[in-house]
Coordinates of C-alpha atoms and ligand atoms in Angstrom, one line a residue:
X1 CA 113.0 89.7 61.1
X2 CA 113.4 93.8 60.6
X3 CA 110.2 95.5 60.3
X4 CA 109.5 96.5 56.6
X5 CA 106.3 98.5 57.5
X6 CA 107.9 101.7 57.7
X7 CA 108.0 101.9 61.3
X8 CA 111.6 101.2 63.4
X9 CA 112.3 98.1 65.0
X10 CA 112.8 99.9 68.5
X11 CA 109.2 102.0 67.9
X12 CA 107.1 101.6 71.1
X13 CA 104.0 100.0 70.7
X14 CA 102.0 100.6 74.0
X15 CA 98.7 100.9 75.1
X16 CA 97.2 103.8 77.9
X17 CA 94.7 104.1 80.7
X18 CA 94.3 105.8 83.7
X19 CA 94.2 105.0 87.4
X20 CA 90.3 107.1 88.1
X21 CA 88.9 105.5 84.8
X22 CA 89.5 102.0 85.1
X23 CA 90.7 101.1 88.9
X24 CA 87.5 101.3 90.7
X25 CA 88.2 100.2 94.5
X26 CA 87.7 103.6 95.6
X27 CA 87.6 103.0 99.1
X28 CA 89.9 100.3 99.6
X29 CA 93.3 100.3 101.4
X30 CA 93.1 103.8 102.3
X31 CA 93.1 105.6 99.7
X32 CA 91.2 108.8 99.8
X33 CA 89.0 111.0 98.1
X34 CA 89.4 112.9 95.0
X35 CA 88.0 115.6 93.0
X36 CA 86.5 113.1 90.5
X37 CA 84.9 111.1 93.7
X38 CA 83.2 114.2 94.8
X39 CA 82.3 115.4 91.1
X40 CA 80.9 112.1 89.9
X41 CA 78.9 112.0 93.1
X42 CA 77.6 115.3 92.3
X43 CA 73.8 115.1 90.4
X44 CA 74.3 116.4 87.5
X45 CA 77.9 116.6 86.6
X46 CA 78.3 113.1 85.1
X47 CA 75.8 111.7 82.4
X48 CA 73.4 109.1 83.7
X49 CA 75.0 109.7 87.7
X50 CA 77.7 106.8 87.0
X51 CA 81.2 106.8 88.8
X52 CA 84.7 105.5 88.9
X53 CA 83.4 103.5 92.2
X54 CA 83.8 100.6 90.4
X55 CA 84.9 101.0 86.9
X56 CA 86.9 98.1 85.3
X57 CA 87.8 97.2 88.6
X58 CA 91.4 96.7 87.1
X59 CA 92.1 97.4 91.3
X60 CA 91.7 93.3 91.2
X61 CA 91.7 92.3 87.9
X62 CA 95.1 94.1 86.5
X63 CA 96.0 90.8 85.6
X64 CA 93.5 90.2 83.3
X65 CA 94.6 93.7 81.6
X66 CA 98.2 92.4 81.6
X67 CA 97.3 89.2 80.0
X68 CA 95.5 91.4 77.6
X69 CA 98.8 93.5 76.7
X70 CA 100.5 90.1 76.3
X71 CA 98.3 89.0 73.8
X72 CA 99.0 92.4 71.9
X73 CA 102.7 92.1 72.7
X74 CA 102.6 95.2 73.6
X75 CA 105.9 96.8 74.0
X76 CA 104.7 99.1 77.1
X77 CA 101.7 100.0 79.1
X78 CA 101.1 103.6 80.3
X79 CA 98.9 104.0 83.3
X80 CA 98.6 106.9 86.0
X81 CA 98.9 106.2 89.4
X82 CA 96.4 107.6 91.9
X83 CA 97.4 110.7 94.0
X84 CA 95.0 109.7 97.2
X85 CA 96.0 105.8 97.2
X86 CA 99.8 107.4 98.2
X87 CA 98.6 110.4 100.1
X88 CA 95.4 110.2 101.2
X89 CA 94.8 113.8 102.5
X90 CA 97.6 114.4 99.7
X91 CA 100.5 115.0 101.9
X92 CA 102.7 113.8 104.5
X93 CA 103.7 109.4 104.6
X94 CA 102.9 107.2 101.7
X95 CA 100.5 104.4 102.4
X96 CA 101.7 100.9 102.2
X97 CA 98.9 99.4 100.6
X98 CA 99.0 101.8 97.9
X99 CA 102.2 101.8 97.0
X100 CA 101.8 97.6 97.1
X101 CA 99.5 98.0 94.5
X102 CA 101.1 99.9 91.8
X103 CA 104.1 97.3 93.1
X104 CA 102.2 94.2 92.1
X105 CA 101.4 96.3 88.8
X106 CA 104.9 97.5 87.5
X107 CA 106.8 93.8 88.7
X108 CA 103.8 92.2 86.7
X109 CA 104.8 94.1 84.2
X110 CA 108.1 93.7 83.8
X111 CA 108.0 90.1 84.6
X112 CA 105.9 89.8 81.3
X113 CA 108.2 92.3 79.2
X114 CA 106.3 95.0 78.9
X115 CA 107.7 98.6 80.1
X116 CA 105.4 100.9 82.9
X117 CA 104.9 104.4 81.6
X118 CA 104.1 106.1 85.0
X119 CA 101.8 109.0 84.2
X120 CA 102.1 110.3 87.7
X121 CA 98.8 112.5 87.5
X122 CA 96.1 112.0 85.6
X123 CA 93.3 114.0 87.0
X124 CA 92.8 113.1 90.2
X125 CA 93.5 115.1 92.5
X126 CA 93.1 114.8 96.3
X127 CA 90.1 116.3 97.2
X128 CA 91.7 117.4 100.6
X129 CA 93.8 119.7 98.4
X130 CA 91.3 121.2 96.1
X131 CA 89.6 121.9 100.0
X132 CA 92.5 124.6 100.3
X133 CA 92.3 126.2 96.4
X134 CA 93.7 123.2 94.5
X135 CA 95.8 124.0 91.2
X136 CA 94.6 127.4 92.4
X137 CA 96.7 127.6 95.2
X138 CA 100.9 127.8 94.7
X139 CA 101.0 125.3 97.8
X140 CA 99.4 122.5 95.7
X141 CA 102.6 122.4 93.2
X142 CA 105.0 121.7 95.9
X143 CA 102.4 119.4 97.5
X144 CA 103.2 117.7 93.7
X145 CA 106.9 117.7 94.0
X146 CA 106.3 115.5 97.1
X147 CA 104.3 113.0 96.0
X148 CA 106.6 112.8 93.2
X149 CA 109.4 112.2 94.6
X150 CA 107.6 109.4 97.4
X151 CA 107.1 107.4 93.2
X152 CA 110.9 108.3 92.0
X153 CA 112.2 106.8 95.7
X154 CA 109.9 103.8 95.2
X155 CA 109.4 102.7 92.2
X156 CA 112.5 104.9 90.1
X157 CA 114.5 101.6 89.5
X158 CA 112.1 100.3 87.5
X159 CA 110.2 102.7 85.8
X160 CA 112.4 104.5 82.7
X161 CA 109.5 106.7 81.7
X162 CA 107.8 109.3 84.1
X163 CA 105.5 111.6 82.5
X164 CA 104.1 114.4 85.3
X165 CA 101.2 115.7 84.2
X166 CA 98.3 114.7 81.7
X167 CA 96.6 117.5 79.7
X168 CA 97.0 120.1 82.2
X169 CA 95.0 122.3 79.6
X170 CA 92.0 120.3 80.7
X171 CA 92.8 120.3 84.6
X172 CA 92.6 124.1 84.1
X173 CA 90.3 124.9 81.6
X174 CA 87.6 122.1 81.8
X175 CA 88.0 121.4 85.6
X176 CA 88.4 125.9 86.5
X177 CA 86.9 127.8 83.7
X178 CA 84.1 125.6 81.9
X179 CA 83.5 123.7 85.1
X180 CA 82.6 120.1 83.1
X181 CA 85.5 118.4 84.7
X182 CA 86.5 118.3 88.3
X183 CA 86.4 120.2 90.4
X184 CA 83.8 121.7 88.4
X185 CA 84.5 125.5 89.0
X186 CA 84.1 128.6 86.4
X187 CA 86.2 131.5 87.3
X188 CA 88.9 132.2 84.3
X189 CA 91.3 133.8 86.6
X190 CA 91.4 130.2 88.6
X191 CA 92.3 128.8 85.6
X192 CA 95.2 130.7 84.9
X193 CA 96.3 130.6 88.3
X194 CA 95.5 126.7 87.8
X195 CA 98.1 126.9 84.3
X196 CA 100.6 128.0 86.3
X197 CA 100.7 126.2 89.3
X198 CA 100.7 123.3 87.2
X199 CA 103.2 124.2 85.4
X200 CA 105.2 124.6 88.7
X201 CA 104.4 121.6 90.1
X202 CA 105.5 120.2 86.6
X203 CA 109.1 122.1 86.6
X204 CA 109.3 121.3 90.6
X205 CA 109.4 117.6 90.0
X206 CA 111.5 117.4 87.2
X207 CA 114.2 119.3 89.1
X208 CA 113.4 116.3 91.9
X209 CA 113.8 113.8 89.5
X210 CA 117.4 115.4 88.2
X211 CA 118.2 115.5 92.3
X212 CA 118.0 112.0 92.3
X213 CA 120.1 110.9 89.8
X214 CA 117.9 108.4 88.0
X215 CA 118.8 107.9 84.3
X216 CA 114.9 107.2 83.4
X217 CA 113.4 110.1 81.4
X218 CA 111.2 112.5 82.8
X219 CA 108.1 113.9 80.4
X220 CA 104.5 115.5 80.4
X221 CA 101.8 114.7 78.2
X222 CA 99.6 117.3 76.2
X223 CA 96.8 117.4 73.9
X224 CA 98.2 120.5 72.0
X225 CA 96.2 121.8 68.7
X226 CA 97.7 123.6 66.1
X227 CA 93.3 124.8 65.1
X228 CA 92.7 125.6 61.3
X229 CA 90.6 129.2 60.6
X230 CA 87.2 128.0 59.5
X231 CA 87.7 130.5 56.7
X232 CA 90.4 133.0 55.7
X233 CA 88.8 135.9 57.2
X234 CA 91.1 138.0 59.4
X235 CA 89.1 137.5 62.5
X236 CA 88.8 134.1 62.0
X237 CA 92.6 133.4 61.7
X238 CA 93.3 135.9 64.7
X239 CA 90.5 133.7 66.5
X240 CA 92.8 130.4 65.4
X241 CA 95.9 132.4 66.8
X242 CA 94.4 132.6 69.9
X243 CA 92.9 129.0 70.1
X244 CA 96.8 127.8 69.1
X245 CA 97.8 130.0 72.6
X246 CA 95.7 129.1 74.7
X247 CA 96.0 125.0 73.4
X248 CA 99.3 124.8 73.2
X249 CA 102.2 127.7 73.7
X250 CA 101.0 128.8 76.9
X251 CA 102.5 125.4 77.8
X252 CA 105.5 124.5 75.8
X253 CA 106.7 128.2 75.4
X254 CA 107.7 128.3 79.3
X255 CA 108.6 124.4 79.2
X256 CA 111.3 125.2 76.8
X257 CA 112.5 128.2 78.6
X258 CA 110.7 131.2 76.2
X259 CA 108.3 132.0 79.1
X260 CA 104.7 133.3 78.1
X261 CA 103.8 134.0 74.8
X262 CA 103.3 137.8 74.8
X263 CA 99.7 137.8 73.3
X264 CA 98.9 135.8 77.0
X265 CA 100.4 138.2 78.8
X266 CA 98.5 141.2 77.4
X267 CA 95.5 139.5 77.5
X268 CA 96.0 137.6 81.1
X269 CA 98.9 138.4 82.8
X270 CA 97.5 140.0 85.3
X271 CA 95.6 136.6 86.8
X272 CA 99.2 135.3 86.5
X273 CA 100.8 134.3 90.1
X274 CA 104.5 134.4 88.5
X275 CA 107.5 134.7 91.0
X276 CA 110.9 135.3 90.2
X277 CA 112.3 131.8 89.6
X278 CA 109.4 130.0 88.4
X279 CA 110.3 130.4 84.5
X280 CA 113.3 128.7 85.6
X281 CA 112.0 126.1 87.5
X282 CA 109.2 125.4 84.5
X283 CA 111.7 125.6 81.7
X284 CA 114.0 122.9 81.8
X285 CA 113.1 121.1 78.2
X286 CA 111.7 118.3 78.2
X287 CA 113.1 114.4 78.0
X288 CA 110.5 113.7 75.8
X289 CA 106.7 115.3 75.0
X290 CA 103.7 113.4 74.6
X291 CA 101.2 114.3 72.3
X292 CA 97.6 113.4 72.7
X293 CA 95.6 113.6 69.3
X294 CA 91.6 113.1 68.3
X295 CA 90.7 115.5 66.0
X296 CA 91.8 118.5 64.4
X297 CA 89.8 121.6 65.5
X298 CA 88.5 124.0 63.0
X299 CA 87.9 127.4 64.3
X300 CA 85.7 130.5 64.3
X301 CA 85.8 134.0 66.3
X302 CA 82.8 134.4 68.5
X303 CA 82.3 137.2 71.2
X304 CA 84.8 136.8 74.3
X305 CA 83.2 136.3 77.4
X306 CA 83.9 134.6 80.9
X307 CA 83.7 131.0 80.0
X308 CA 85.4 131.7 76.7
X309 CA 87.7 134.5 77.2
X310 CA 89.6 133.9 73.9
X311 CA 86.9 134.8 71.7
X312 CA 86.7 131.5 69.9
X313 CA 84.1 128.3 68.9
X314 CA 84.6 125.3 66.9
X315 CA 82.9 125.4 63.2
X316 CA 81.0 123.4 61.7
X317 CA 82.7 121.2 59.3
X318 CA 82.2 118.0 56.6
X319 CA 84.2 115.6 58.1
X320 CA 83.2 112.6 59.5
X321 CA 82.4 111.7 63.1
X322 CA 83.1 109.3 66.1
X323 CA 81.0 109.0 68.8
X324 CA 81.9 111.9 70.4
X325 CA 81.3 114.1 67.5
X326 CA 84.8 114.8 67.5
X327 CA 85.8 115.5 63.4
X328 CA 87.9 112.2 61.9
X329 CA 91.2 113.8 60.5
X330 CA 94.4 111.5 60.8
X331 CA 96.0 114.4 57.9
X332 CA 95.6 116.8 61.0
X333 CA 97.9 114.6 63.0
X334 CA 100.7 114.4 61.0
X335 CA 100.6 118.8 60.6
X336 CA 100.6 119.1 64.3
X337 CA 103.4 116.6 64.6
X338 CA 105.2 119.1 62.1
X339 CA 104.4 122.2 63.6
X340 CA 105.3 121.1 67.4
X341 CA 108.8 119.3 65.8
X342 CA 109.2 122.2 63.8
X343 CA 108.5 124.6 66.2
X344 CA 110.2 123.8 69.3
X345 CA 113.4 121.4 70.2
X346 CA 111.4 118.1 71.1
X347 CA 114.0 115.6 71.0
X348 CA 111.7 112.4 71.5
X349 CA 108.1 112.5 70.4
X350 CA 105.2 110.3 71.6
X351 CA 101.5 110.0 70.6
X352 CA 100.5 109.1 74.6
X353 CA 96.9 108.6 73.5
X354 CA 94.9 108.3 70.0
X355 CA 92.0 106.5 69.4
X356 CA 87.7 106.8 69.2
X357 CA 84.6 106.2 70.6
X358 CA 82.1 104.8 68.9
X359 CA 78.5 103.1 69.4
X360 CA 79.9 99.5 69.0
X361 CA 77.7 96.6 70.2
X362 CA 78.5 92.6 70.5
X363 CA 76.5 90.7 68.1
X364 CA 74.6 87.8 68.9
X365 CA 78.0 85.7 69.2
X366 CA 79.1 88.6 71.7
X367 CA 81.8 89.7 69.3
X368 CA 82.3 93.3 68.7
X369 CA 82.9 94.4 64.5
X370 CA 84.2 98.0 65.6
X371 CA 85.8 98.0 61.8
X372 CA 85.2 102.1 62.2
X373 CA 87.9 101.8 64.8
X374 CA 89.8 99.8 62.8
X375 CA 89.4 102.3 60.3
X376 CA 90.5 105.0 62.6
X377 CA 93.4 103.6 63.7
X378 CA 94.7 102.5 60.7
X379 CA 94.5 106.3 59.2
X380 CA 95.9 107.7 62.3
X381 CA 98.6 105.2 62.1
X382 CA 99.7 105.7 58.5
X383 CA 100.1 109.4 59.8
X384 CA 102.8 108.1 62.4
X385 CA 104.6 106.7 59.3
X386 CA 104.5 109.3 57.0
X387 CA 106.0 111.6 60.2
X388 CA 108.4 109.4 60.9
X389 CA 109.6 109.5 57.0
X390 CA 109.6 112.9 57.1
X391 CA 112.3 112.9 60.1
X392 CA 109.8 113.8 62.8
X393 CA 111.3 112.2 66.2
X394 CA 108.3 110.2 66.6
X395 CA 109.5 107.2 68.8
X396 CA 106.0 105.2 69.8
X397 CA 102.2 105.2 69.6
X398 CA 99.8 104.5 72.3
X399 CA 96.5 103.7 71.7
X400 CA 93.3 105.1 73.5
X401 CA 92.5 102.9 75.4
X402 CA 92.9 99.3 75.9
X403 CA 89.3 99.0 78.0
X404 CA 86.6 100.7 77.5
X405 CA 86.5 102.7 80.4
X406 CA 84.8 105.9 82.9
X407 CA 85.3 108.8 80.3
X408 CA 84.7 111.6 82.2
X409 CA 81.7 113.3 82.3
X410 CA 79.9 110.9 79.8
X411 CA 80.6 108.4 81.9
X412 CA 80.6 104.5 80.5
X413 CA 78.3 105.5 77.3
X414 CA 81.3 106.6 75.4
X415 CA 83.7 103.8 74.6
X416 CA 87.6 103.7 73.7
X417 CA 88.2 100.3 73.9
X418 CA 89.8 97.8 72.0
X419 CA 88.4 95.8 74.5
X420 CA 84.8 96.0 75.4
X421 CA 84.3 95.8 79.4
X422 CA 80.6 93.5 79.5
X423 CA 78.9 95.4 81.7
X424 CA 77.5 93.1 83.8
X425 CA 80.3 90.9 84.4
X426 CA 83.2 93.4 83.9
X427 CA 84.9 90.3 81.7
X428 CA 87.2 91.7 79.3
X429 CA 86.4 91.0 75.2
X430 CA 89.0 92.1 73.1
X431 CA 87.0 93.5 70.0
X432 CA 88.4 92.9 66.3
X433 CA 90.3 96.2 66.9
X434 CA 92.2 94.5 69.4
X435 CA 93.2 91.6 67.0
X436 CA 94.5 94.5 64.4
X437 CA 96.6 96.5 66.8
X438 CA 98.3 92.9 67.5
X439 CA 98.5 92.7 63.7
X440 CA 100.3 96.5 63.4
X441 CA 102.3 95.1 66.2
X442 CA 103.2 92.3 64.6
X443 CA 104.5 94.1 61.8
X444 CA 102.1 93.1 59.5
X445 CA 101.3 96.2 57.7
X446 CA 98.9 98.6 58.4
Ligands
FCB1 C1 91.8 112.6 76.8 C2 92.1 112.1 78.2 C3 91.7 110.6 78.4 C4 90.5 110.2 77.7 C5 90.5 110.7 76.3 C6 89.4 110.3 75.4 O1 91.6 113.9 76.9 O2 93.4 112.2 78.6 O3 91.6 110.3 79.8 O4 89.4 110.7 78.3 O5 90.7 112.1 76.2

């Protein structure tokens, strides 16, 4: 039966994760260390000292998450694969037993009807790498075009959907500027080394992927902001300008072949390691772009200084909250969907992650009530469908996250899920969010 929800027959209903947050297994089958293995082991860095050590342990119990998608009939599943399980010290010969697992992963997959996203970095970088400058250091990109190409030669007949990097904004910012991310440094001119280079190693392995000849489409994944001016001072909407350049065209400008907005290049060109060729390399355009969205940022100018170089701060506001105090505003989704359509030539649009934490407990019956999620979702997701009446070339919608899962610095107190992880037995409990995404899925109406 068509679909009469407003959403296409062929949309892409999918669920994300990534390999550091839910894998766990950390020192099995040879895989190395990475930054988040050293930060997370750092006191201090990661709320209440918790790891990815063991995580969901989705290492052994991918099954169960695949069961889980089946459940949803989940169109596709987009997971990142972990750098130091296929190079340990990050170069030089795969490992067997790494690539074996992300095997079992993608066949179990398919054999269940359900298309692998590869997001081939999300995060974790070999530590053995960051030892020698990391996204810091040019040598790190082409270290990226390698290990790139060891996944397109394995696994490129059966993955039609490669994205390269996740949020390299955070990798640079959070992990080299603000230092609350791995690997935890605060220089700024790191960071824009680090923007680059990851934009490099970005271009590099899309031109790898071309050399190869696959007919799969090659991506990245962002968390771009188009930032509202808290009021309509001047300095506040010069603040907003700058927010909106740092956020998001110091990336797409150069992946679309315009190269550096100008404003960046007055301000911090000069920690810029640009060689003649890279703006070629970088600017290919893009198969498709995926768009993380949470919130919609409203902005303030504040004094520039090292850790905040572009002189702005988020403002208070009146909206309402998720568990991570990030603002609810699904209207904000559907204007950045319109400014990045509107303002450079995406051909295929994704939302690659949406979703909230929030404080959600099992009742006495051990069943989870997240209707706030439920909430969220559906708001976010009646945004998708007024974008996609609107002509926006919005082609699927993955949700954040199918477990709850390692976030980061706040480690396992904030939560994602549409399924809760039980703590003590790592069993999976779909909450009621779960049984509405199935519902959306279904095409039953939001
Ligand atoms: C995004 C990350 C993802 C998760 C969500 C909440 O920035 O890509 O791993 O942490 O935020």
């Amino acid at each position: 039966m068509p679909r009469t929800d407003g959403f296409p027959d062929d949309f892409i209903w999918g669920c994300a994760t990534s390999s550091y947050q839910i894998e766990g297994a950390t020192q099995e089958d040879g895989r190395g260390l990475s930054i988040w293995d050293s930060f997370s082991h750092t006191p201090g860095k990661v709320a209440e000292g918790h790891t990815g050590d063991v995580a969901c342990d989705s290492y052994h119990r991918y099954q169960e998450d695949i069961a889980l998608l089946r459940e949803l009939n989940a169109r596709a599943y987009r997971f990142s694969t972990a750098w130091p399980r296929i190079q340990p010290e990050g170069r030089g010969a795969p490992n067997q037993k790494g690539l074996d697992y992300y095997d079992r992963l993608v066949d179990a997959l398919l054999e269940s009807g359900i298309e692998p996203w590869m997001q081939l970095y999300h995060w974790d970088l070999p530590q053995s790498l960051e030892d020698e400058g990391g996204w810091a250091n040019r040598e790190t990109a082409f270290r990226f075009q390698d290990f790139a190409g060891i996944m397109f030669e394995h696994f490129g007949d059966r993955i039609q959907h490669y994205s390269s990097l996740n949020e390299p904004w955070c990798s640079a910012f959070l992990g080299y500027r603000e230092g609350v991310q791995a690997p935890g440094k605060t220089d700024k001119r790191l960071a824009h080394r680090a923007v680059h280079h990851l934009l490099l190693a970005h271009g590099l392995a899309q031109q790898s992927y071309r050399q190869t000849g696959l007919a799969g489409k090659f991506g990245i994944v962002l968390n771009p902001a188009r930032q509202r001016p808290a009021t309509s001072r001047l300095e506040d909407i010069a603040a907003a300008e700058r927010a909106w350049i740092e956020s998001t065209r110091i990336w797409l400008d150069p992946l679309y072949g315009r190269g550096y907005p100008e404003l960046f290049l007055q301000l911090f060109g000069a920690d810029l390691p640009l060689q003649e060729g890279d703006l070629d390399i970088i600017g290919q355009g893009l198969d498709f772009l995926g768009v993380n969205y949470y919130f919609e940022q409203v902005v303030k100018a504040v004094p520039a200084d090292e850790q905040n170089p572009y002189g702005w701060a988020l403002a208070e506001t009146w909206h309402e909250k998720t568990a991570m105090d990030w603002d609810i505003v699904p209207e904000g989704m559907l204007r950045l969907l319109r400014y990045i359509a509107g303002d450079w030539p995406v051909s295929e649009l994704y939302v690659t992650e949406n979703g909230a934490a929030f404080d959600d407990m099992p009742n006495t019956r051990g069943v989870v009530h997240d209707m706030d999620r439920i909430r969220y979702l559906q708001s976010h997701l009646r945004a998708c469908r007024d974008a996609i009446a609107e002509g926006i070339p919005l082609k699927g919608y993955f949700v954040w996250s199918l477990l709850d899962n390692f976030e980061w610095a706040y480690g396992y107190r904030k939560r994602f899920g549409i399924v809760r992880i039980d703590p003590d037995t790592l069993n999976r409990i779909p909450k009621k969010s779960f049984y509405y995404y199935r519902d959306v899925i279904a095409g039953y109406g939001l």
